[in-house]
C-alpha positions as a Python dict, from the first residue, in 0.01 Angstrom:
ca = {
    (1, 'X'): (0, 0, 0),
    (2, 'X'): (-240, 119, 265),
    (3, 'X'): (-252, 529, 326),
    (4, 'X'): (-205, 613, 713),
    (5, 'X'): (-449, 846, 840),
    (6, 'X'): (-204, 1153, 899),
    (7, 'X'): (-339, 1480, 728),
    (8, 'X'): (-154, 1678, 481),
    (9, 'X'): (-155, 2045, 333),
    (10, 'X'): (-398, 1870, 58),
    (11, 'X'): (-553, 1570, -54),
    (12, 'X'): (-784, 1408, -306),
    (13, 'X'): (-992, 1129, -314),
    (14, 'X'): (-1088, 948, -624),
    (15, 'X'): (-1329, 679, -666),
    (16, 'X'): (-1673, 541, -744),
    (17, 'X'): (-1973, 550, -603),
    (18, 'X'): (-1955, 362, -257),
    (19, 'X'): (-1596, 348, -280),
    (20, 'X'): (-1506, 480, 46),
    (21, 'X'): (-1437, 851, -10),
    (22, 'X'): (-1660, 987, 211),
    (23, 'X'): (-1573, 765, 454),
    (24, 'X'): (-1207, 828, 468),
    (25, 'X'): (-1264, 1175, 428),
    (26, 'X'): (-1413, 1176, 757),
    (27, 'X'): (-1176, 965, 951),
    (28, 'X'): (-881, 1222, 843),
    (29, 'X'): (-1086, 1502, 1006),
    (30, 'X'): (-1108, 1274, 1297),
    (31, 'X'): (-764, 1231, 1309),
    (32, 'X'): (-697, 1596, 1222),
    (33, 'X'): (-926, 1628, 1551),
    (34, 'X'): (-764, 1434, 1753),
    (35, 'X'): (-392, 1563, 1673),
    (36, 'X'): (-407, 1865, 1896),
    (37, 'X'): (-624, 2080, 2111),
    (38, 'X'): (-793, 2423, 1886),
    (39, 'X'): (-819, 2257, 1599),
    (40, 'X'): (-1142, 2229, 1400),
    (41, 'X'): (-1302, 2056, 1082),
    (42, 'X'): (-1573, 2141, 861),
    (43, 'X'): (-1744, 1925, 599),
    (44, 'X'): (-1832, 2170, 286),
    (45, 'X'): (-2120, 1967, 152),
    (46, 'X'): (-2243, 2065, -271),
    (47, 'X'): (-2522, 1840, -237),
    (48, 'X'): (-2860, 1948, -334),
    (49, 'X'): (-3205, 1844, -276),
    (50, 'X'): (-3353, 1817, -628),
    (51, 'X'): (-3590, 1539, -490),
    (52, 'X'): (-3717, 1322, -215),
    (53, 'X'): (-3448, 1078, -260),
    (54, 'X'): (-3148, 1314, -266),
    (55, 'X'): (-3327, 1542, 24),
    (56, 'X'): (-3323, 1177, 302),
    (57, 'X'): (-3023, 1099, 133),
    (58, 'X'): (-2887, 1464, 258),
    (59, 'X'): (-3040, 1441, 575),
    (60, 'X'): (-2914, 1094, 641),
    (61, 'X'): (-2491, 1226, 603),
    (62, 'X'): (-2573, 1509, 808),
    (63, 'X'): (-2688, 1298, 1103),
    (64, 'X'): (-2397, 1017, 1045),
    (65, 'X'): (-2172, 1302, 1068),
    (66, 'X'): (-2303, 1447, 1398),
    (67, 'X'): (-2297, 1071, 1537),
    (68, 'X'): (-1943, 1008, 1391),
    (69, 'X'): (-1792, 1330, 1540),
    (70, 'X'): (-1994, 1611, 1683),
    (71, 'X'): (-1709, 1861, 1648),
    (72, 'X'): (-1754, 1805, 1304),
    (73, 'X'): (-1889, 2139, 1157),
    (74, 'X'): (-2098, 2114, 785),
    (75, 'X'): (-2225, 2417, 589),
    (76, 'X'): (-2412, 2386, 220),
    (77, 'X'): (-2253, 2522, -64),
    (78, 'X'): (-2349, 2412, -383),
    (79, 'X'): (-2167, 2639, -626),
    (80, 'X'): (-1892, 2866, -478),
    (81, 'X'): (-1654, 2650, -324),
    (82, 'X'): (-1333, 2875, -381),
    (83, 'X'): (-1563, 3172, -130),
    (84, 'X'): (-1659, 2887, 79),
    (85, 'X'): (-1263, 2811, 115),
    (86, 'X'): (-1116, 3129, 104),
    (87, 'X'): (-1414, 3176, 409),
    (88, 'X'): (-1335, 2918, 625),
    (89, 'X'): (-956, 2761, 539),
    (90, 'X'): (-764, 2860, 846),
    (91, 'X'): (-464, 2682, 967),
    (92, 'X'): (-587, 2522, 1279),
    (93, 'X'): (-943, 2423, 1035),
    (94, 'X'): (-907, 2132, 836),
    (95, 'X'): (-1215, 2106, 539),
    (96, 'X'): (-1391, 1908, 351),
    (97, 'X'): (-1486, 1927, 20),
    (98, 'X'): (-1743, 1654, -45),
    (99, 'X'): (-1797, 1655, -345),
    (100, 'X'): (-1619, 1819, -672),
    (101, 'X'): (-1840, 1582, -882),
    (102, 'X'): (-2170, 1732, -729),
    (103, 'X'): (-2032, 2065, -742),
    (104, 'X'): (-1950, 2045, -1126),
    (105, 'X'): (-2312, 1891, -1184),
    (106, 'X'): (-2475, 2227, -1003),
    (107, 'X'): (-2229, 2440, -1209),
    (108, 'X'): (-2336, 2275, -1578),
    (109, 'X'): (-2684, 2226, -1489),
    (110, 'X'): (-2794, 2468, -1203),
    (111, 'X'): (-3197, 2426, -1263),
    (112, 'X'): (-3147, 2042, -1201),
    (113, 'X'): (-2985, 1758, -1419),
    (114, 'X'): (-3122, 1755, -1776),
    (115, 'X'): (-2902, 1630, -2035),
    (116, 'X'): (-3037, 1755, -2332),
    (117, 'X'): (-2739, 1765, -2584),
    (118, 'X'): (-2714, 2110, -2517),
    (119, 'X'): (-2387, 2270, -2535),
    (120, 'X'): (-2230, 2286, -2176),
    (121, 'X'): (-2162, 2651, -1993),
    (122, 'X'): (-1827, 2739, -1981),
    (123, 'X'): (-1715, 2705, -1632),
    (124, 'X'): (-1330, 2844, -1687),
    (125, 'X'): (-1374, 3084, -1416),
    (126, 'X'): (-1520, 2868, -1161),
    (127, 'X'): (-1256, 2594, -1219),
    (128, 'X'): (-985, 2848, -1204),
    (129, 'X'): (-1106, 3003, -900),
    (130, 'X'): (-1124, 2696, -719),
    (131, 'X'): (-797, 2599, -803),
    (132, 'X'): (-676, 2949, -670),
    (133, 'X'): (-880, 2853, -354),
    (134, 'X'): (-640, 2524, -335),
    (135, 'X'): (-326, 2663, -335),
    (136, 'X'): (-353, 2959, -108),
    (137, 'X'): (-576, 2786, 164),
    (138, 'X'): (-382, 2832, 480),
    (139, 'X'): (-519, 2541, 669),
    (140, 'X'): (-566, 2165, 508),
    (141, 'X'): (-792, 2038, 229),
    (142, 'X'): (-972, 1680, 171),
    (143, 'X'): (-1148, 1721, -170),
    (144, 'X'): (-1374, 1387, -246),
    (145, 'X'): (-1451, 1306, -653),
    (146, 'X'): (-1610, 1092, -838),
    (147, 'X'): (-1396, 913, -1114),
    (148, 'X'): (-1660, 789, -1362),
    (149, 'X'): (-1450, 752, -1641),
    (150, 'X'): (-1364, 390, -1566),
    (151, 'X'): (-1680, 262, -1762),
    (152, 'X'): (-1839, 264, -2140),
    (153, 'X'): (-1887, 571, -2294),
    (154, 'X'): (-2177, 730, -2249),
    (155, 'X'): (-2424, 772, -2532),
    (156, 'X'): (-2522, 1127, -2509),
    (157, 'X'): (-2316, 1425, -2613),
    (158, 'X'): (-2413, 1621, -2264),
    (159, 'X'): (-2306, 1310, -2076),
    (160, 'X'): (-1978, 1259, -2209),
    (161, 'X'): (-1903, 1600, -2237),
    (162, 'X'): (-1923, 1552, -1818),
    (163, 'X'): (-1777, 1286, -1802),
    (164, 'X'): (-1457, 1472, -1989),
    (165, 'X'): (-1545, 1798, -1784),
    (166, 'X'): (-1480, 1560, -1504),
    (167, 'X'): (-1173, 1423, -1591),
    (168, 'X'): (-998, 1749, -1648),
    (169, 'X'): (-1110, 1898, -1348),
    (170, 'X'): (-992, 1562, -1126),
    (171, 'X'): (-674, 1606, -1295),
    (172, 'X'): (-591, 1959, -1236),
    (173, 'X'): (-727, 1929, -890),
    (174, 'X'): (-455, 1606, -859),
    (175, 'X'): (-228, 1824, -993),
    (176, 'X'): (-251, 2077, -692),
    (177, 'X'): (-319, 1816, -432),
    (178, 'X'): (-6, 1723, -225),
    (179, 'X'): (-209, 1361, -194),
    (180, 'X'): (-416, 1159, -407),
    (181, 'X'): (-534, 841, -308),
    (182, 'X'): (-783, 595, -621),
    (183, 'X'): (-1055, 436, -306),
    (184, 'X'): (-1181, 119, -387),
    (185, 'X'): (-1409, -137, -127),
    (186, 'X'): (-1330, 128, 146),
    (187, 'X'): (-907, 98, 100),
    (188, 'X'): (-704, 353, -5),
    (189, 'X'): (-414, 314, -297),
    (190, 'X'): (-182, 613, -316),
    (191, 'X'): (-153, 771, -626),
    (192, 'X'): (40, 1040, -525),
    (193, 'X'): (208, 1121, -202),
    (194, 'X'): (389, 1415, -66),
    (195, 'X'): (836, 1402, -89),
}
């Protein structure tokens, strides 16, 4: 079963890398665009630039973005996404959230990625305050994830303590999403859908 591209109070989008998320994130602002006259979207990026790669990689989106829709707004913010919401959720503003798995990465390991078996911060508050940010947004929400929990498991104790940091976040953020769709080869399966 195929997801129409009509927007909802809030929606996640699960999948792995090159999946599609991103992808159909963007055509639902489009089509959030394109329902009415005022409205406006904004792509909340958590990417960061920890080398060359990522940093092209960065600049790359931003410019498929501004070809793909110009009215499409994008501001960097790599740790405080429920500000960033509370900030800029209006009801005529639809956002993006692209993505939770970056933003979890810059929350467990904020000097860069080093998985040293070292116990993980506790990131209670952040989680909770995010999921705060969710429910009392007054304008709609695509939030893109990563679910990377499909595979082996991992070797090292930092890794799969991510992996499981992950999974509990995707499902309380599921939880509080009206929509979930699993993206896989670009199509959409609904998980979840609104009654």
């Amino acid at each position: 079963m195929t997801n129409p591209l009509h927007v909802v109070r809030s929606e996640l989008l699960l999948g792995g890398q090159k999946s599609g998320k991103s992808r159909r994130a963007l055509e639902l602002a489009m089509a959030w665009l394109q329902g009415a006259s005022g409205r406006s979207a904004m792509v909340v990026a958590t990417a960061t630039a920890s080398d060359a790669e990522m940093h092209a990689r960065i600049l790359r989106h931003r410019q498929e973005r501004l070809q793909l829709e110009p009215r499409l707004t994008t501001i960097e913010e790599p740790r405080d996404l429920a500000a960033a919401i509370t900030q800029h959720s209006h009801p005529d503003t639809l956002l993006v959230v692209d993505c939770l798995t970056l933003w979890l990465t810059n929350l467990l390991w904020p000097q860069g990625l080093q998985l040293d078996g070292a116990d993980l911060p506790d990131i209670e508050a952040d989680t909770g305050g995010l999921l705060d940010a969710l429910q009392q947004a007054p304008g709609p929400l695509v939030l893109v994830s990563n679910e990377i929990g499909l595979g082996v498991i991992p070797m090292g104790q930092s890794t799969r303590a991510f992996v499981d940091a992950l999974g509990v976040l995707n499902q309380q953020v599921a939880r509080a999403c009206q929509r979930v769709c699993f993206m896989a080869g670009g199509l959409p399966l609904v998980l979840k859908a609104p009654l």
